[in-house]
């Protein structure tokens, strides 16, 4: 399964102050990356992107500090990291990032046997190896020191299922405080009914309610 890309649109320069205000209010809610999806965004368009419910899944953050362009991906079993990393890097470069400047971090995932929902071939360590290898083959070194932990079944939900934010203004990749996490469960990317094994590429504006210019 390939990740479905999402790109955030930019409104043109020179618009009036009232339109700018309306656009900024509409952008108050950060874009959310769902399972099996990745989003490429610029700090000029939105201050951050988020993802929720990272348990056996992995979250990948790529960031170009000079261009202030970032990518956040929610990798879920059994997404195909090898076939998706190329598309992710191409989307980043199309948005102005340069591969040689990218920082990469991977977090999330549980140790083998901790998740009863997926068989061994879809374990977090195998996903992590595939993801890091696919990045390395393309010249990107990933920091995975925050990935793969032991599942504590007695821990609160917000500690078992991590929710994360990538700050596009400085590249900080961190856990969200419990109060910022929505109560509803994480969603999955919409699949094509004619090809249920593949993710459907689509675009979504960071400002869905902004006036059309």
Short mmCIF file of N, CA and C in Angstrom, two decimals, residues 49-165:
data_model
loop_
_atom_site.label_atom_id
_atom_site.label_comp_id
_atom_site.label_asym_id
_atom_site.label_seq_id
_atom_site.Cartn_x
_atom_site.Cartn_y
_atom_site.Cartn_z
N UNK A 49 1.76 20.49 11.59
CA UNK A 49 0.88 19.40 11.18
C UNK A 49 0.89 18.36 12.29
N UNK A 50 -0.19 17.58 12.36
CA UNK A 50 -0.35 16.65 13.47
C UNK A 50 -0.77 15.27 12.99
N UNK A 51 -0.56 14.28 13.85
CA UNK A 51 -1.15 12.96 13.65
C UNK A 51 -1.47 12.37 15.01
N UNK A 52 -2.50 11.51 15.04
CA UNK A 52 -2.98 10.96 16.30
C UNK A 52 -2.98 9.42 16.26
N UNK A 53 -2.97 8.83 17.44
CA UNK A 53 -3.15 7.39 17.55
C UNK A 53 -2.01 6.56 17.03
N UNK A 54 -0.77 7.00 17.22
CA UNK A 54 0.39 6.23 16.77
C UNK A 54 0.72 5.19 17.83
N UNK A 55 0.36 3.94 17.57
CA UNK A 55 0.64 2.86 18.52
C UNK A 55 1.59 1.88 17.90
N UNK A 56 1.06 0.80 17.29
CA UNK A 56 1.96 -0.08 16.54
C UNK A 56 2.46 0.60 15.26
N UNK A 57 1.77 1.68 14.86
CA UNK A 57 2.19 2.43 13.68
C UNK A 57 3.48 3.20 13.97
N UNK A 58 4.02 3.80 12.91
CA UNK A 58 5.18 4.67 13.03
C UNK A 58 4.84 6.04 12.49
N UNK A 59 5.45 7.06 13.03
CA UNK A 59 5.31 8.42 12.51
C UNK A 59 6.67 8.88 12.02
N UNK A 60 6.71 9.35 10.78
CA UNK A 60 7.94 9.83 10.16
C UNK A 60 7.83 11.33 9.93
N UNK A 61 8.86 12.07 10.38
CA UNK A 61 8.93 13.51 10.13
C UNK A 61 10.19 13.82 9.35
N UNK A 62 10.03 14.50 8.23
CA UNK A 62 11.15 14.99 7.42
C UNK A 62 11.06 16.51 7.40
N UNK A 63 12.21 17.18 7.51
CA UNK A 63 12.16 18.64 7.60
C UNK A 63 13.40 19.27 6.99
N UNK A 64 13.18 20.31 6.20
CA UNK A 64 14.25 21.12 5.63
C UNK A 64 14.26 22.44 6.39
N UNK A 65 15.26 22.68 7.26
CA UNK A 65 15.25 23.88 8.10
C UNK A 65 15.46 25.17 7.32
N UNK A 66 16.10 25.09 6.17
CA UNK A 66 16.33 26.31 5.40
C UNK A 66 15.07 26.73 4.63
N UNK A 67 14.43 25.78 3.98
CA UNK A 67 13.20 26.08 3.24
C UNK A 67 11.98 26.14 4.15
N UNK A 68 12.12 25.61 5.38
CA UNK A 68 11.01 25.49 6.34
C UNK A 68 9.83 24.76 5.69
N UNK A 69 10.17 23.63 5.10
CA UNK A 69 9.20 22.72 4.49
C UNK A 69 9.33 21.38 5.20
N UNK A 70 8.19 20.76 5.54
CA UNK A 70 8.24 19.50 6.25
C UNK A 70 7.25 18.49 5.73
N UNK A 71 7.45 17.26 6.14
CA UNK A 71 6.56 16.16 5.80
C UNK A 71 6.29 15.35 7.05
N UNK A 72 5.03 14.97 7.23
CA UNK A 72 4.66 14.08 8.33
C UNK A 72 3.89 12.91 7.74
N UNK A 73 4.32 11.69 8.06
CA UNK A 73 3.68 10.48 7.56
C UNK A 73 3.26 9.59 8.72
N UNK A 74 2.08 8.97 8.60
CA UNK A 74 1.58 8.02 9.59
C UNK A 74 1.60 6.64 8.92
N UNK A 75 2.64 5.88 9.23
CA UNK A 75 2.88 4.59 8.57
C UNK A 75 2.19 3.49 9.36
N UNK A 76 1.26 2.79 8.72
CA UNK A 76 0.52 1.74 9.41
C UNK A 76 0.70 0.41 8.71
N UNK A 77 0.65 -0.70 9.45
CA UNK A 77 0.75 -2.01 8.82
C UNK A 77 -0.44 -2.23 7.89
N UNK A 78 -0.24 -2.76 6.68
CA UNK A 78 1.05 -3.13 6.11
C UNK A 78 1.47 -2.18 4.98
N UNK A 79 1.56 -0.89 5.26
CA UNK A 79 1.97 0.07 4.23
C UNK A 79 3.35 -0.29 3.67
N UNK A 80 3.53 -0.05 2.39
CA UNK A 80 4.76 -0.38 1.69
C UNK A 80 5.70 0.83 1.72
N UNK A 81 6.63 0.81 2.67
CA UNK A 81 7.52 1.96 2.83
C UNK A 81 8.41 2.15 1.62
N UNK A 82 8.92 1.06 1.07
CA UNK A 82 9.86 1.16 -0.05
C UNK A 82 9.25 1.88 -1.23
N UNK A 83 8.00 1.57 -1.56
CA UNK A 83 7.38 2.19 -2.73
C UNK A 83 6.86 3.59 -2.45
N UNK A 84 6.81 3.98 -1.17
CA UNK A 84 6.24 5.27 -0.83
C UNK A 84 7.28 6.34 -0.54
N UNK A 85 8.46 5.94 -0.07
CA UNK A 85 9.48 6.92 0.31
C UNK A 85 9.87 7.79 -0.89
N UNK A 86 9.98 7.19 -2.05
CA UNK A 86 10.33 7.97 -3.24
C UNK A 86 9.31 9.05 -3.52
N UNK A 87 8.03 8.70 -3.39
CA UNK A 87 6.96 9.68 -3.62
C UNK A 87 6.99 10.78 -2.57
N UNK A 88 7.31 10.41 -1.32
CA UNK A 88 7.37 11.41 -0.26
C UNK A 88 8.50 12.41 -0.53
N UNK A 89 9.67 11.90 -0.89
CA UNK A 89 10.80 12.79 -1.16
C UNK A 89 10.54 13.66 -2.38
N UNK A 90 9.91 13.11 -3.41
CA UNK A 90 9.59 13.90 -4.60
C UNK A 90 8.62 15.03 -4.25
N UNK A 91 7.65 14.75 -3.38
CA UNK A 91 6.70 15.79 -2.98
C UNK A 91 7.39 16.88 -2.17
N UNK A 92 8.32 16.50 -1.32
CA UNK A 92 9.07 17.49 -0.55
C UNK A 92 9.91 18.38 -1.46
N UNK A 93 10.59 17.77 -2.41
CA UNK A 93 11.44 18.53 -3.31
C UNK A 93 10.61 19.45 -4.20
N UNK A 94 9.42 19.00 -4.59
CA UNK A 94 8.54 19.86 -5.39
C UNK A 94 8.07 21.07 -4.60
N UNK A 95 8.06 20.94 -3.27
CA UNK A 95 7.63 22.05 -2.40
C UNK A 95 8.78 22.97 -2.03
N UNK A 96 9.99 22.67 -2.52
CA UNK A 96 11.13 23.56 -2.27
C UNK A 96 12.19 23.01 -1.35
N UNK A 97 12.01 21.80 -0.82
CA UNK A 97 13.02 21.21 0.06
C UNK A 97 14.17 20.62 -0.77
N UNK A 98 15.33 20.48 -0.13
CA UNK A 98 16.46 19.82 -0.76
C UNK A 98 16.84 18.62 0.09
N UNK A 99 17.02 17.49 -0.57
CA UNK A 99 17.27 16.23 0.12
C UNK A 99 18.49 16.30 1.03
N UNK A 100 19.55 16.98 0.60
CA UNK A 100 20.78 17.03 1.38
C UNK A 100 20.61 17.78 2.69
N UNK A 101 19.54 18.59 2.79
CA UNK A 101 19.32 19.37 4.01
C UNK A 101 18.32 18.70 4.96
N UNK A 102 17.72 17.61 4.55
CA UNK A 102 16.63 17.03 5.32
C UNK A 102 17.11 16.39 6.63
N UNK A 103 16.36 16.63 7.68
CA UNK A 103 16.49 15.85 8.91
C UNK A 103 15.31 14.87 8.93
N UNK A 104 15.53 13.70 9.51
CA UNK A 104 14.49 12.67 9.52
C UNK A 104 14.42 12.03 10.89
N UNK A 105 13.20 11.91 11.41
CA UNK A 105 12.99 11.23 12.70
C UNK A 105 11.82 10.27 12.57
N UNK A 106 11.95 9.12 13.21
CA UNK A 106 10.88 8.13 13.25
C UNK A 106 10.58 7.82 14.71
N UNK A 107 9.31 7.87 15.08
CA UNK A 107 8.90 7.51 16.44
C UNK A 107 7.70 6.57 16.35
N UNK A 108 7.36 5.98 17.49
CA UNK A 108 6.22 5.06 17.55
C UNK A 108 6.67 3.62 17.41
N UNK A 109 5.70 2.73 17.40
CA UNK A 109 5.97 1.31 17.24
C UNK A 109 6.14 0.58 18.56
N UNK A 110 5.71 -0.67 18.58
CA UNK A 110 5.84 -1.52 19.75
C UNK A 110 6.74 -2.71 19.44
N UNK A 111 7.28 -3.30 20.47
CA UNK A 111 8.11 -4.48 20.31
C UNK A 111 7.29 -5.66 19.77
N UNK A 112 7.96 -6.57 19.10
CA UNK A 112 7.30 -7.74 18.50
C UNK A 112 6.49 -8.50 19.54
N UNK A 113 5.24 -8.83 19.17
CA UNK A 113 4.38 -9.60 20.06
C UNK A 113 3.49 -8.76 20.94
N UNK A 114 3.72 -7.44 20.98
CA UNK A 114 2.91 -6.57 21.84
C UNK A 114 1.54 -6.28 21.24
N UNK A 115 1.41 -6.36 19.93
CA UNK A 115 0.15 -6.00 19.27
C UNK A 115 -0.52 -7.26 18.73
N UNK A 116 -1.65 -7.67 19.30
CA UNK A 116 -2.31 -8.91 18.86
C UNK A 116 -3.08 -8.75 17.55
N UNK A 117 -3.23 -7.53 17.04
CA UNK A 117 -4.05 -7.30 15.86
C UNK A 117 -3.34 -7.64 14.56
N UNK A 118 -2.01 -7.64 14.57
CA UNK A 118 -1.26 -7.85 13.35
C UNK A 118 -0.32 -9.05 13.49
N UNK A 119 -0.21 -9.88 12.43
CA UNK A 119 0.73 -11.01 12.48
C UNK A 119 2.17 -10.52 12.45
N UNK A 120 3.09 -11.46 12.66
CA UNK A 120 4.50 -11.09 12.81
C UNK A 120 5.08 -10.36 11.61
N UNK A 121 4.57 -10.66 10.39
CA UNK A 121 5.17 -10.01 9.22
C UNK A 121 4.86 -8.52 9.17
N UNK A 122 3.94 -8.05 10.01
CA UNK A 122 3.59 -6.64 10.03
C UNK A 122 4.03 -5.96 11.32
N UNK A 123 5.01 -6.50 12.00
CA UNK A 123 5.41 -5.92 13.28
C UNK A 123 6.10 -4.58 13.09
N UNK A 124 6.05 -3.79 14.15
CA UNK A 124 6.67 -2.46 14.12
C UNK A 124 8.16 -2.51 13.78
N UNK A 125 8.96 -3.42 14.38
CA UNK A 125 10.39 -3.44 14.03
C UNK A 125 10.63 -3.70 12.54
N UNK A 126 9.83 -4.54 11.92
CA UNK A 126 10.00 -4.79 10.48
C UNK A 126 9.62 -3.56 9.68
N UNK A 127 8.55 -2.88 10.09
CA UNK A 127 8.17 -1.63 9.42
C UNK A 127 9.28 -0.61 9.55
N UNK A 128 9.84 -0.50 10.74
CA UNK A 128 10.90 0.48 10.98
C UNK A 128 12.12 0.19 10.10
N UNK A 129 12.53 -1.07 10.03
CA UNK A 129 13.69 -1.43 9.22
C UNK A 129 13.45 -1.08 7.75
N UNK A 130 12.24 -1.40 7.26
CA UNK A 130 11.93 -1.10 5.85
C UNK A 130 11.95 0.40 5.59
N UNK A 131 11.43 1.18 6.53
CA UNK A 131 11.35 2.62 6.36
C UNK A 131 12.74 3.25 6.38
N UNK A 132 13.55 2.89 7.37
CA UNK A 132 14.89 3.45 7.50
C UNK A 132 15.76 3.04 6.32
N UNK A 133 15.61 1.79 5.87
CA UNK A 133 16.38 1.31 4.72
C UNK A 133 16.01 2.07 3.45
N UNK A 134 14.70 2.28 3.24
CA UNK A 134 14.24 3.00 2.05
C UNK A 134 14.75 4.43 2.04
N UNK A 135 14.80 5.07 3.19
CA UNK A 135 15.33 6.42 3.28
C UNK A 135 16.83 6.44 3.02
N UNK A 136 17.55 5.49 3.63
CA UNK A 136 18.99 5.43 3.48
C UNK A 136 19.40 5.22 2.02
N UNK A 137 18.65 4.40 1.31
CA UNK A 137 18.95 4.15 -0.10
C UNK A 137 18.85 5.42 -0.94
N UNK A 138 18.10 6.37 -0.43
CA UNK A 138 17.89 7.62 -1.15
C UNK A 138 18.68 8.77 -0.53
N UNK A 139 19.64 8.43 0.31
CA UNK A 139 20.54 9.44 0.84
C UNK A 139 20.06 10.20 2.06
N UNK A 140 19.04 9.67 2.75
CA UNK A 140 18.50 10.34 3.94
C UNK A 140 18.72 9.45 5.15
N UNK A 141 19.43 9.97 6.15
CA UNK A 141 19.69 9.23 7.38
C UNK A 141 18.63 9.57 8.41
N UNK A 142 18.00 8.55 8.99
CA UNK A 142 16.89 8.77 9.93
C UNK A 142 17.30 8.46 11.35
N UNK A 143 16.88 9.30 12.28
CA UNK A 143 17.06 9.07 13.71
C UNK A 143 15.84 8.28 14.20
N UNK A 144 16.05 7.02 14.55
CA UNK A 144 14.96 6.17 15.02
C UNK A 144 15.11 5.83 16.50
N UNK A 145 15.86 6.66 17.23
CA UNK A 145 16.12 6.37 18.64
C UNK A 145 14.85 6.44 19.48
N UNK A 146 13.81 7.14 18.98
CA UNK A 146 12.56 7.24 19.73
C UNK A 146 11.52 6.23 19.32
N UNK A 147 11.91 5.25 18.50
CA UNK A 147 10.96 4.26 18.01
C UNK A 147 11.08 2.94 18.76
N UNK A 148 10.02 2.15 18.72
CA UNK A 148 9.93 0.80 19.26
C UNK A 148 10.09 0.78 20.79
N UNK A 149 8.96 0.75 21.45
CA UNK A 149 8.93 0.67 22.90
C UNK A 149 8.07 -0.51 23.33
N UNK A 150 8.17 -0.88 24.59
CA UNK A 150 7.35 -1.95 25.13
C UNK A 150 5.97 -1.42 25.45
N UNK A 151 4.94 -2.13 25.01
CA UNK A 151 3.56 -1.72 25.25
C UNK A 151 3.20 -1.95 26.72
N UNK A 152 2.78 -0.88 27.39
CA UNK A 152 2.29 -0.97 28.76
C UNK A 152 0.76 -0.97 28.71
N UNK A 153 0.16 -2.14 28.85
CA UNK A 153 -1.30 -2.26 28.71
C UNK A 153 -2.08 -1.57 29.83
N UNK A 154 -1.39 -1.20 30.90
CA UNK A 154 -2.05 -0.52 32.01
C UNK A 154 -1.89 1.00 31.95
N UNK A 155 -1.17 1.48 30.96
CA UNK A 155 -0.92 2.91 30.85
C UNK A 155 -2.15 3.62 30.30
N UNK A 156 -2.30 4.93 30.56
CA UNK A 156 -3.41 5.70 29.99
C UNK A 156 -3.36 5.69 28.47
N UNK A 157 -4.51 5.89 27.85
CA UNK A 157 -4.62 5.84 26.39
C UNK A 157 -3.64 6.79 25.71
N UNK A 158 -3.46 8.01 26.28
CA UNK A 158 -2.60 8.98 25.63
C UNK A 158 -1.13 8.58 25.66
N UNK A 159 -0.76 7.63 26.52
CA UNK A 159 0.61 7.14 26.55
C UNK A 159 0.78 5.92 25.66
N UNK A 160 -0.29 5.13 25.49
CA UNK A 160 -0.23 3.95 24.64
C UNK A 160 -0.28 4.35 23.17
N UNK A 161 -1.21 5.24 22.84
CA UNK A 161 -1.35 5.74 21.47
C UNK A 161 -0.84 7.17 21.44
N UNK A 162 0.31 7.37 20.83
CA UNK A 162 0.95 8.68 20.84
C UNK A 162 0.34 9.60 19.80
N UNK A 163 0.26 10.86 20.15
CA UNK A 163 -0.19 11.90 19.23
C UNK A 163 0.92 12.93 19.12
N UNK A 164 1.25 13.32 17.89
CA UNK A 164 2.47 14.08 17.64
C UNK A 164 2.24 15.28 16.76
N UNK A 165 3.13 16.25 16.87
CA UNK A 165 3.08 17.44 16.03
C UNK A 165 4.46 17.72 15.45
#
